mmCIF file of C-alpha atoms in Angstrom:
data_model
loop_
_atom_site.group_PDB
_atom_site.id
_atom_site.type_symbol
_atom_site.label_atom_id
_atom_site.label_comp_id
_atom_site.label_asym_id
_atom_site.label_seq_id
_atom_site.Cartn_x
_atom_site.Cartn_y
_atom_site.Cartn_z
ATOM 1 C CA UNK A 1429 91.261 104.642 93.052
ATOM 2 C CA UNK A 1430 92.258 105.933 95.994
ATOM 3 C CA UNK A 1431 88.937 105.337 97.596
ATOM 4 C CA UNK A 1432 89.945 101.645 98.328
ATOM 5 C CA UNK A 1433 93.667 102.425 99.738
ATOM 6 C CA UNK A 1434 92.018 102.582 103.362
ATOM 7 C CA UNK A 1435 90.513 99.141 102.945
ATOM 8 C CA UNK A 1436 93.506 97.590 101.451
ATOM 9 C CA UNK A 1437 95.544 98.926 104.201
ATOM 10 C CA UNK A 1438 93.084 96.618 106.098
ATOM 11 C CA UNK A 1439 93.300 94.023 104.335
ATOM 12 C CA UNK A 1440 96.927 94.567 104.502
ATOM 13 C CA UNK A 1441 96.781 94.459 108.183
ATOM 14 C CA UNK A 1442 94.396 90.804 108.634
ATOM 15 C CA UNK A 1443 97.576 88.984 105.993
ATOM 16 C CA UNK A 1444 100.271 90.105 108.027
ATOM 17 C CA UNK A 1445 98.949 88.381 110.926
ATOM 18 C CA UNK A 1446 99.752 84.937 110.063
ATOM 19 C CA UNK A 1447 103.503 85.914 109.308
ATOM 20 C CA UNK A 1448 103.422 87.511 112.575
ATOM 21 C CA UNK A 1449 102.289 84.676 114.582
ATOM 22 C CA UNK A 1450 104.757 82.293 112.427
ATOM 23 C CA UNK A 1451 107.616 84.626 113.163
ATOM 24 C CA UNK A 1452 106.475 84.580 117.170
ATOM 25 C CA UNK A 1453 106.794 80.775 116.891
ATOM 26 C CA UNK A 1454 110.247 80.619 115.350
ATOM 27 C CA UNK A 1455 111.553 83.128 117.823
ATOM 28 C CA UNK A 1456 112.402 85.682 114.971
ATOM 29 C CA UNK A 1457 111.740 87.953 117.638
ATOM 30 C CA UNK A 1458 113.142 91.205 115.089
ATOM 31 C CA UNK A 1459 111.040 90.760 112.744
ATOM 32 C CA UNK A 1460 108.359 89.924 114.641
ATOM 33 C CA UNK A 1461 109.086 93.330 115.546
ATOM 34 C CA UNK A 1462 108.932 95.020 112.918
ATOM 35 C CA UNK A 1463 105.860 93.200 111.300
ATOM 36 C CA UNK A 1464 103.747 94.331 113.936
ATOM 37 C CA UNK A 1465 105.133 97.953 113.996
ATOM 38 C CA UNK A 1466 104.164 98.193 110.343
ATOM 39 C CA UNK A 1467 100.691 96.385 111.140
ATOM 40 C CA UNK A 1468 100.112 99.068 113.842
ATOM 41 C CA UNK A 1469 100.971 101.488 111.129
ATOM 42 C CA UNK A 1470 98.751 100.571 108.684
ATOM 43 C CA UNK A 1471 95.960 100.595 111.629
ATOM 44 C CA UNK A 1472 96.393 104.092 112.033
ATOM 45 C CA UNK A 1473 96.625 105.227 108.567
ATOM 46 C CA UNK A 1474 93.853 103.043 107.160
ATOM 47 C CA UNK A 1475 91.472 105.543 109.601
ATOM 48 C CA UNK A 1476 93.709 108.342 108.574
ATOM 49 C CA UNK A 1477 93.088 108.286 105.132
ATOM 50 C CA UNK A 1478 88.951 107.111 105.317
ATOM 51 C CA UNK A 1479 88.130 110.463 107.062
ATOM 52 C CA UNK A 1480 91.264 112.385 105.009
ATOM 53 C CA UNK A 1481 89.445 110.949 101.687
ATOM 54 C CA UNK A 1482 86.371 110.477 103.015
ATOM 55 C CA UNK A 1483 86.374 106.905 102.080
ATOM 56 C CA UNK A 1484 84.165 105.169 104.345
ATOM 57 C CA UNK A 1485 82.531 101.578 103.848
ATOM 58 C CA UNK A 1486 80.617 99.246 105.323
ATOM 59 C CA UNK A 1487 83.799 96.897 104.561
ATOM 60 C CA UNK A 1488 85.877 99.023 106.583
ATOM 61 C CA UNK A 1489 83.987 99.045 109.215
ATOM 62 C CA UNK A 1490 83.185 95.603 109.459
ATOM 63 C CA UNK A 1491 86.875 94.503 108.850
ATOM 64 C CA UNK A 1492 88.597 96.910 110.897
ATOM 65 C CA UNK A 1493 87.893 95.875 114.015
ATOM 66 C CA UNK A 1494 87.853 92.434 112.792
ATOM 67 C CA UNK A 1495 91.962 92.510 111.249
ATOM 68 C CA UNK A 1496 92.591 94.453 115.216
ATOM 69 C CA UNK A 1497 91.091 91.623 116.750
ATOM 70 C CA UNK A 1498 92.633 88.463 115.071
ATOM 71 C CA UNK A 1499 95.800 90.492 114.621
ATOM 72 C CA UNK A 1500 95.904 91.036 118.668
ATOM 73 C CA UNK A 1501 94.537 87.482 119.505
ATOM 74 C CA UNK A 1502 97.309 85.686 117.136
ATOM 75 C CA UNK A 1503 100.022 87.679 118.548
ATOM 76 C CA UNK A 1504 99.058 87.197 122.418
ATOM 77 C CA UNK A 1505 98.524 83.295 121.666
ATOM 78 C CA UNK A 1506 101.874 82.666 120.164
ATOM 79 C CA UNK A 1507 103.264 85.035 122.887
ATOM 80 C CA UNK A 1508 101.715 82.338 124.964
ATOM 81 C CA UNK A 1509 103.190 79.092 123.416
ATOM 82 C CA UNK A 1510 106.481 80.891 123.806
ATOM 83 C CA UNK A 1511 106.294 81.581 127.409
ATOM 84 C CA UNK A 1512 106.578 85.175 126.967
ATOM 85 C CA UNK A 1513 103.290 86.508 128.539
ATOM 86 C CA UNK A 1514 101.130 84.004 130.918
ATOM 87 C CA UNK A 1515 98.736 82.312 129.844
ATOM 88 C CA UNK A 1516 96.082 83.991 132.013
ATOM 89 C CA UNK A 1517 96.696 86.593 130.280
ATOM 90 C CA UNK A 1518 96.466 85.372 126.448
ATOM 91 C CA UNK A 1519 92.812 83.656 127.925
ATOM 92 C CA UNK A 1520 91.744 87.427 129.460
ATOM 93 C CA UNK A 1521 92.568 89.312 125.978
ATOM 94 C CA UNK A 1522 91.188 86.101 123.635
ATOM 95 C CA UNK A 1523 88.041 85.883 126.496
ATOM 96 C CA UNK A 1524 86.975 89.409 125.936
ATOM 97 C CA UNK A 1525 86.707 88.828 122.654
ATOM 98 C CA UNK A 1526 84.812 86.017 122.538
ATOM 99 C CA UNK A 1527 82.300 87.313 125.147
ATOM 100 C CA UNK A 1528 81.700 90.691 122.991
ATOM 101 C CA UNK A 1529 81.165 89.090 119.745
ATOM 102 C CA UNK A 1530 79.172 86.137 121.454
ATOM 103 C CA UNK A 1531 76.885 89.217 122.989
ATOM 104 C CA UNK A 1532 76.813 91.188 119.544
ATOM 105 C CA UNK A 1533 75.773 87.565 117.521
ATOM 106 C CA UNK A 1534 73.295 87.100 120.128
ATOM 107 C CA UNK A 1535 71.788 90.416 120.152
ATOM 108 C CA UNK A 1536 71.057 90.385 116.269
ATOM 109 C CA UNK A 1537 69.587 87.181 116.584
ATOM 110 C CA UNK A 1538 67.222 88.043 119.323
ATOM 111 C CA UNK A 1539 66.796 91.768 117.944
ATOM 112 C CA UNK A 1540 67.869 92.395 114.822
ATOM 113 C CA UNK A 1541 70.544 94.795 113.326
ATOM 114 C CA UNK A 1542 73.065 96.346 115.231
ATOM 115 C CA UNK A 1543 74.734 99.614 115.493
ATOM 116 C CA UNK A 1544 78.395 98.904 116.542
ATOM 117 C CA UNK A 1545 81.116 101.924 117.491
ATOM 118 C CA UNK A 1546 84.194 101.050 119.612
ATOM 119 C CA UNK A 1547 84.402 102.973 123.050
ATOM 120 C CA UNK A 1548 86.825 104.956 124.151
ATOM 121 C CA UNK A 1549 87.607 102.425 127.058
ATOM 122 C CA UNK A 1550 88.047 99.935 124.094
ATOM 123 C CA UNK A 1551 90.247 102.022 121.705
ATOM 124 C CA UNK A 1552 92.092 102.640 124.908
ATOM 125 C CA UNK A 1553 92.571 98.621 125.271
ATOM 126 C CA UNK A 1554 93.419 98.047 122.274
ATOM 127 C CA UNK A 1555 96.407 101.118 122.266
ATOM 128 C CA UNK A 1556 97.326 99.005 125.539
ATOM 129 C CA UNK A 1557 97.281 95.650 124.151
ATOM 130 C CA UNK A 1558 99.313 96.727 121.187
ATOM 131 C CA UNK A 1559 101.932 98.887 122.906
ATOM 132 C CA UNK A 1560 102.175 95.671 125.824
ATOM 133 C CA UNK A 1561 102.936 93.334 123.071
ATOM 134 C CA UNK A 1562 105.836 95.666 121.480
ATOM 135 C CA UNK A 1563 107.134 95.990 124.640
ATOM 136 C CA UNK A 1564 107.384 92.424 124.628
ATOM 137 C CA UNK A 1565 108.658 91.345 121.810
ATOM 138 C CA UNK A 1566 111.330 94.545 121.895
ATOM 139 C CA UNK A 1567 112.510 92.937 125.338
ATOM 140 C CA UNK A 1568 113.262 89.773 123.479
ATOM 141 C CA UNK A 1569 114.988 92.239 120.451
ATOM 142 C CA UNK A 1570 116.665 94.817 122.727
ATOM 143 C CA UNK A 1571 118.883 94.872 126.056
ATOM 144 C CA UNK A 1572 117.846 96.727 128.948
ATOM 145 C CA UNK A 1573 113.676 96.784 128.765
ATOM 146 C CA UNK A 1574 113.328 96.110 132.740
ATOM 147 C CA UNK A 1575 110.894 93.338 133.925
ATOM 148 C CA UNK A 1576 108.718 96.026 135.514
ATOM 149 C CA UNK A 1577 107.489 97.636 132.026
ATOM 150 C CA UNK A 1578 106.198 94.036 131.638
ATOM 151 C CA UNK A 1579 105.134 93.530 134.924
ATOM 152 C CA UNK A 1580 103.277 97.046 134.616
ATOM 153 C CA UNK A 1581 101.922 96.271 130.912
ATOM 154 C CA UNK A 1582 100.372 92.850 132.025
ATOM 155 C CA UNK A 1583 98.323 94.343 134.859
ATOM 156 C CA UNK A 1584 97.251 97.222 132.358
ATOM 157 C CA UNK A 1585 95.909 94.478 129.884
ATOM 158 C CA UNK A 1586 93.995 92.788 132.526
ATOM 159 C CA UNK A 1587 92.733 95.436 133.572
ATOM 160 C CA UNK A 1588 91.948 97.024 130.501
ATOM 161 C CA UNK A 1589 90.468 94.266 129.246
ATOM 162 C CA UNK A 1590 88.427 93.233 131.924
ATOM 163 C CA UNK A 1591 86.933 96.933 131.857
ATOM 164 C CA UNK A 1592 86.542 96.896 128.530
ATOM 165 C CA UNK A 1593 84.759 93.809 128.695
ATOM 166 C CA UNK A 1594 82.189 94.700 131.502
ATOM 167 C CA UNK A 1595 81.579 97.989 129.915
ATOM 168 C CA UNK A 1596 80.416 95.911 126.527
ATOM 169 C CA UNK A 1597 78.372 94.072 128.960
ATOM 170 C CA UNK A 1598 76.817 96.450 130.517
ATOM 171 C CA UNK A 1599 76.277 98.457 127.595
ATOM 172 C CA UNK A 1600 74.403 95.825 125.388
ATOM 173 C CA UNK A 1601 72.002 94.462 128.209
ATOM 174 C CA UNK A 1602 70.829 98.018 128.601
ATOM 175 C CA UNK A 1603 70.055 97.831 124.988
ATOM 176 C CA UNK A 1604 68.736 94.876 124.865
ATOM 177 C CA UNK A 1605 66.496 95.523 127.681
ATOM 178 C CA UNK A 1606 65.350 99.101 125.950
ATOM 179 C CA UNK A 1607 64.900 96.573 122.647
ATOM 180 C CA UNK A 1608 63.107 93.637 124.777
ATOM 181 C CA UNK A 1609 60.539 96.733 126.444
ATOM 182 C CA UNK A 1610 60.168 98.011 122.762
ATOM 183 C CA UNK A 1611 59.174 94.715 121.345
ATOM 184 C CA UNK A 1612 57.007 94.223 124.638
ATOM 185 C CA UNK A 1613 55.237 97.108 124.207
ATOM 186 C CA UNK A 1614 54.742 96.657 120.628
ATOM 187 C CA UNK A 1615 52.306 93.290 121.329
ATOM 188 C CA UNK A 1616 50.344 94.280 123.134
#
Protein backbone atom coordinates (compact mmCIF):
# COMPACT_ATOMS: atom_id res chain seq x y z
CA UNK A 1 0.00 0.00 0.00
CA UNK A 2 2.44 2.25 0.54
CA UNK A 3 3.96 1.70 -2.83
CA UNK A 4 1.38 4.17 -4.39
CA UNK A 5 1.71 7.07 -1.58
CA UNK A 6 4.51 8.69 -3.91
CA UNK A 7 2.17 8.77 -6.87
CA UNK A 8 -0.77 9.99 -5.00
CA UNK A 9 1.29 12.68 -3.58
CA UNK A 10 1.46 13.48 -7.36
CA UNK A 11 -1.59 13.27 -8.11
CA UNK A 12 -2.16 15.30 -5.10
CA UNK A 13 0.04 17.93 -6.46
CA UNK A 14 -1.68 18.20 -10.48
CA UNK A 15 -5.56 18.80 -8.26
CA UNK A 16 -4.30 21.44 -6.23
CA UNK A 17 -3.42 23.40 -9.15
CA UNK A 18 -6.72 24.50 -10.21
CA UNK A 19 -7.57 25.78 -6.57
CA UNK A 20 -4.38 27.52 -6.78
CA UNK A 21 -4.92 29.36 -9.89
CA UNK A 22 -8.71 30.10 -8.68
CA UNK A 23 -7.39 31.44 -5.43
CA UNK A 24 -4.65 33.71 -7.60
CA UNK A 25 -7.73 35.08 -9.43
CA UNK A 26 -9.80 36.02 -6.41
CA UNK A 27 -6.83 37.67 -4.79
CA UNK A 28 -6.93 35.15 -1.78
CA UNK A 29 -3.44 35.88 -1.85
CA UNK A 30 -3.00 33.65 1.88
CA UNK A 31 -4.13 30.89 0.79
CA UNK A 32 -2.80 31.01 -2.33
CA UNK A 33 0.04 30.85 -0.13
CA UNK A 34 -0.26 28.23 1.55
CA UNK A 35 -1.68 25.93 -1.29
CA UNK A 36 1.38 26.21 -3.10
CA UNK A 37 3.68 25.74 -0.01
CA UNK A 38 1.93 22.43 0.57
CA UNK A 39 2.10 21.65 -3.35
CA UNK A 40 5.89 22.30 -3.13
CA UNK A 41 5.78 19.94 -0.23
CA UNK A 42 4.27 17.21 -1.65
CA UNK A 43 6.90 17.72 -4.70
CA UNK A 44 9.60 16.98 -2.52
CA UNK A 45 8.26 14.18 -0.58
CA UNK A 46 6.62 12.35 -3.47
CA UNK A 47 10.65 11.82 -4.64
CA UNK A 48 11.43 11.36 -1.03
CA UNK A 49 9.48 8.51 -0.42
CA UNK A 50 9.95 6.67 -4.29
CA UNK A 51 13.72 6.24 -3.57
CA UNK A 52 12.97 5.87 0.56
CA UNK A 53 10.43 2.92 -0.57
CA UNK A 54 11.80 2.27 -3.59
CA UNK A 55 8.59 2.89 -5.32
CA UNK A 56 9.34 3.89 -8.70
CA UNK A 57 6.87 3.89 -11.82
CA UNK A 58 6.61 4.70 -15.07
CA UNK A 59 3.48 6.86 -13.75
CA UNK A 60 5.66 8.76 -11.62
CA UNK A 61 7.83 9.56 -13.88
CA UNK A 62 5.68 10.53 -16.52
CA UNK A 63 3.41 12.64 -14.15
CA UNK A 64 5.92 14.25 -12.14
CA UNK A 65 7.25 16.48 -14.26
CA UNK A 66 3.98 16.83 -15.85
CA UNK A 67 1.89 18.07 -12.20
CA UNK A 68 5.55 20.61 -11.89
CA UNK A 69 4.83 21.88 -15.13
CA UNK A 70 1.03 22.71 -15.22
CA UNK A 71 1.31 23.49 -11.52
CA UNK A 72 4.14 26.29 -12.43
CA UNK A 73 2.43 27.40 -15.75
CA UNK A 74 -1.15 27.95 -13.91
CA UNK A 75 0.38 29.82 -11.18
CA UNK A 76 2.65 32.25 -13.42
CA UNK A 77 -0.52 32.82 -15.80
CA UNK A 78 -2.89 33.91 -13.14
CA UNK A 79 0.10 35.83 -11.61
CA UNK A 80 -0.17 37.42 -14.99
CA UNK A 81 -3.94 38.34 -15.21
CA UNK A 82 -3.35 39.88 -11.82
CA UNK A 83 -0.60 42.14 -12.73
CA UNK A 84 1.70 40.67 -10.33
CA UNK A 85 4.61 39.42 -12.57
CA UNK A 86 4.85 40.80 -16.39
CA UNK A 87 3.65 39.25 -18.83
CA UNK A 88 6.99 38.67 -20.58
CA UNK A 89 7.68 36.82 -18.08
CA UNK A 90 4.52 34.34 -17.72
CA UNK A 91 5.23 33.92 -21.94
CA UNK A 92 9.26 33.04 -21.10
CA UNK A 93 8.29 30.29 -18.29
CA UNK A 94 4.91 28.96 -20.40
CA UNK A 95 7.42 29.29 -23.83
CA UNK A 96 9.99 26.98 -22.46
CA UNK A 97 7.65 24.65 -21.93
CA UNK A 98 6.07 24.49 -24.93
CA UNK A 99 9.35 24.45 -26.94
CA UNK A 100 10.71 21.30 -24.78
CA UNK A 101 7.72 19.21 -25.05
CA UNK A 102 7.16 20.38 -28.79
CA UNK A 103 11.04 19.04 -29.27
CA UNK A 104 10.43 15.77 -27.10
CA UNK A 105 6.83 15.02 -29.29
CA UNK A 106 8.81 15.64 -32.27
CA UNK A 107 11.71 13.57 -31.54
CA UNK A 108 9.55 10.34 -30.86
CA UNK A 109 7.81 10.88 -33.90
CA UNK A 110 10.81 11.18 -36.08
CA UNK A 111 12.84 8.57 -33.84
CA UNK A 112 11.09 6.70 -31.67
CA UNK A 113 11.17 6.29 -27.80
CA UNK A 114 12.72 8.57 -25.62
CA UNK A 115 14.80 8.54 -22.59
CA UNK A 116 13.83 11.69 -20.55
CA UNK A 117 15.83 12.86 -17.08
CA UNK A 118 15.56 16.51 -15.92
CA UNK A 119 19.01 18.43 -15.78
CA UNK A 120 20.42 19.91 -13.17
CA UNK A 121 20.09 23.41 -14.95
CA UNK A 122 16.32 22.42 -15.07
CA UNK A 123 15.76 21.20 -11.45
CA UNK A 124 17.62 24.37 -10.73
CA UNK A 125 14.73 26.38 -12.77
CA UNK A 126 12.24 24.91 -11.49
CA UNK A 127 13.61 25.52 -7.48
CA UNK A 128 13.77 29.20 -9.03
CA UNK A 129 10.47 29.39 -10.53
CA UNK A 130 8.86 28.03 -7.42
CA UNK A 131 10.72 30.01 -4.76
CA UNK A 132 10.05 33.45 -7.34
CA UNK A 133 6.43 32.74 -7.21
CA UNK A 134 6.33 32.42 -3.18
CA UNK A 135 8.10 35.35 -3.02
CA UNK A 136 5.39 36.79 -4.85
CA UNK A 137 2.51 35.88 -3.60
CA UNK A 138 4.13 36.33 0.22
CA UNK A 139 4.68 40.10 -0.91
CA UNK A 140 1.00 40.34 -1.54
CA UNK A 141 0.47 38.25 2.15
CA UNK A 142 3.26 39.93 4.15
CA UNK A 143 4.66 43.62 4.79
CA UNK A 144 8.09 44.45 4.13
CA UNK A 145 9.26 41.87 1.06
CA UNK A 146 11.28 44.80 -0.86
CA UNK A 147 10.67 45.26 -4.66
CA UNK A 148 14.26 44.17 -5.29
CA UNK A 149 13.69 40.33 -4.19
CA UNK A 150 11.18 40.61 -7.09
CA UNK A 151 13.12 42.56 -9.24
CA UNK A 152 16.08 39.98 -8.55
CA UNK A 153 13.66 36.78 -8.83
CA UNK A 154 12.27 37.94 -12.30
CA UNK A 155 15.69 38.26 -13.92
CA UNK A 156 16.62 34.77 -12.29
CA UNK A 157 13.49 33.19 -14.07
CA UNK A 158 14.41 34.61 -17.33
CA UNK A 159 17.37 33.67 -17.12
CA UNK A 160 16.91 30.41 -15.83
CA UNK A 161 14.55 29.64 -18.11
CA UNK A 162 16.02 30.78 -21.11
CA UNK A 163 19.15 28.51 -20.12
CA UNK A 164 17.22 25.88 -19.36
CA UNK A 165 15.57 26.09 -22.52
CA UNK A 166 18.69 26.31 -24.87
CA UNK A 167 20.33 23.60 -22.95
CA UNK A 168 17.08 21.22 -23.92
CA UNK A 169 17.81 22.47 -27.30
CA UNK A 170 20.97 21.83 -27.63
CA UNK A 171 20.83 18.66 -25.96
CA UNK A 172 18.11 16.92 -28.17
CA UNK A 173 19.52 18.08 -31.66
CA UNK A 174 22.73 16.38 -30.66
CA UNK A 175 20.63 13.37 -30.19
CA UNK A 176 18.76 13.59 -32.83
CA UNK A 177 21.61 14.10 -35.07
CA UNK A 178 23.54 10.87 -33.35
CA UNK A 179 19.80 9.13 -34.06
CA UNK A 180 19.46 10.71 -37.77
CA UNK A 181 23.52 9.30 -38.50
CA UNK A 182 22.33 5.94 -36.87
CA UNK A 183 19.34 5.53 -39.04
CA UNK A 184 21.61 6.85 -42.02
CA UNK A 185 24.00 4.45 -41.58
CA UNK A 186 21.64 1.73 -41.07
CA UNK A 187 20.30 2.05 -45.05
CA UNK A 188 22.71 1.86 -46.55
Amino acid sequence: MLRYLPNSLTVLRLLLTLPLGALILREQYGAALLVGLLAGLSDALDGFLARRLNAFSRFGALLDPVADKLMIAVCVLCCAQMGLVPWYLAGIVVGRDIVIVSGALSYRALYGPIQFAATNLSKGNMIVQVGFLQVVLSSRVFEGVPPQALQVGAVLVVLCAVASGLDYVMRWAARAREAHQGKAGTSR
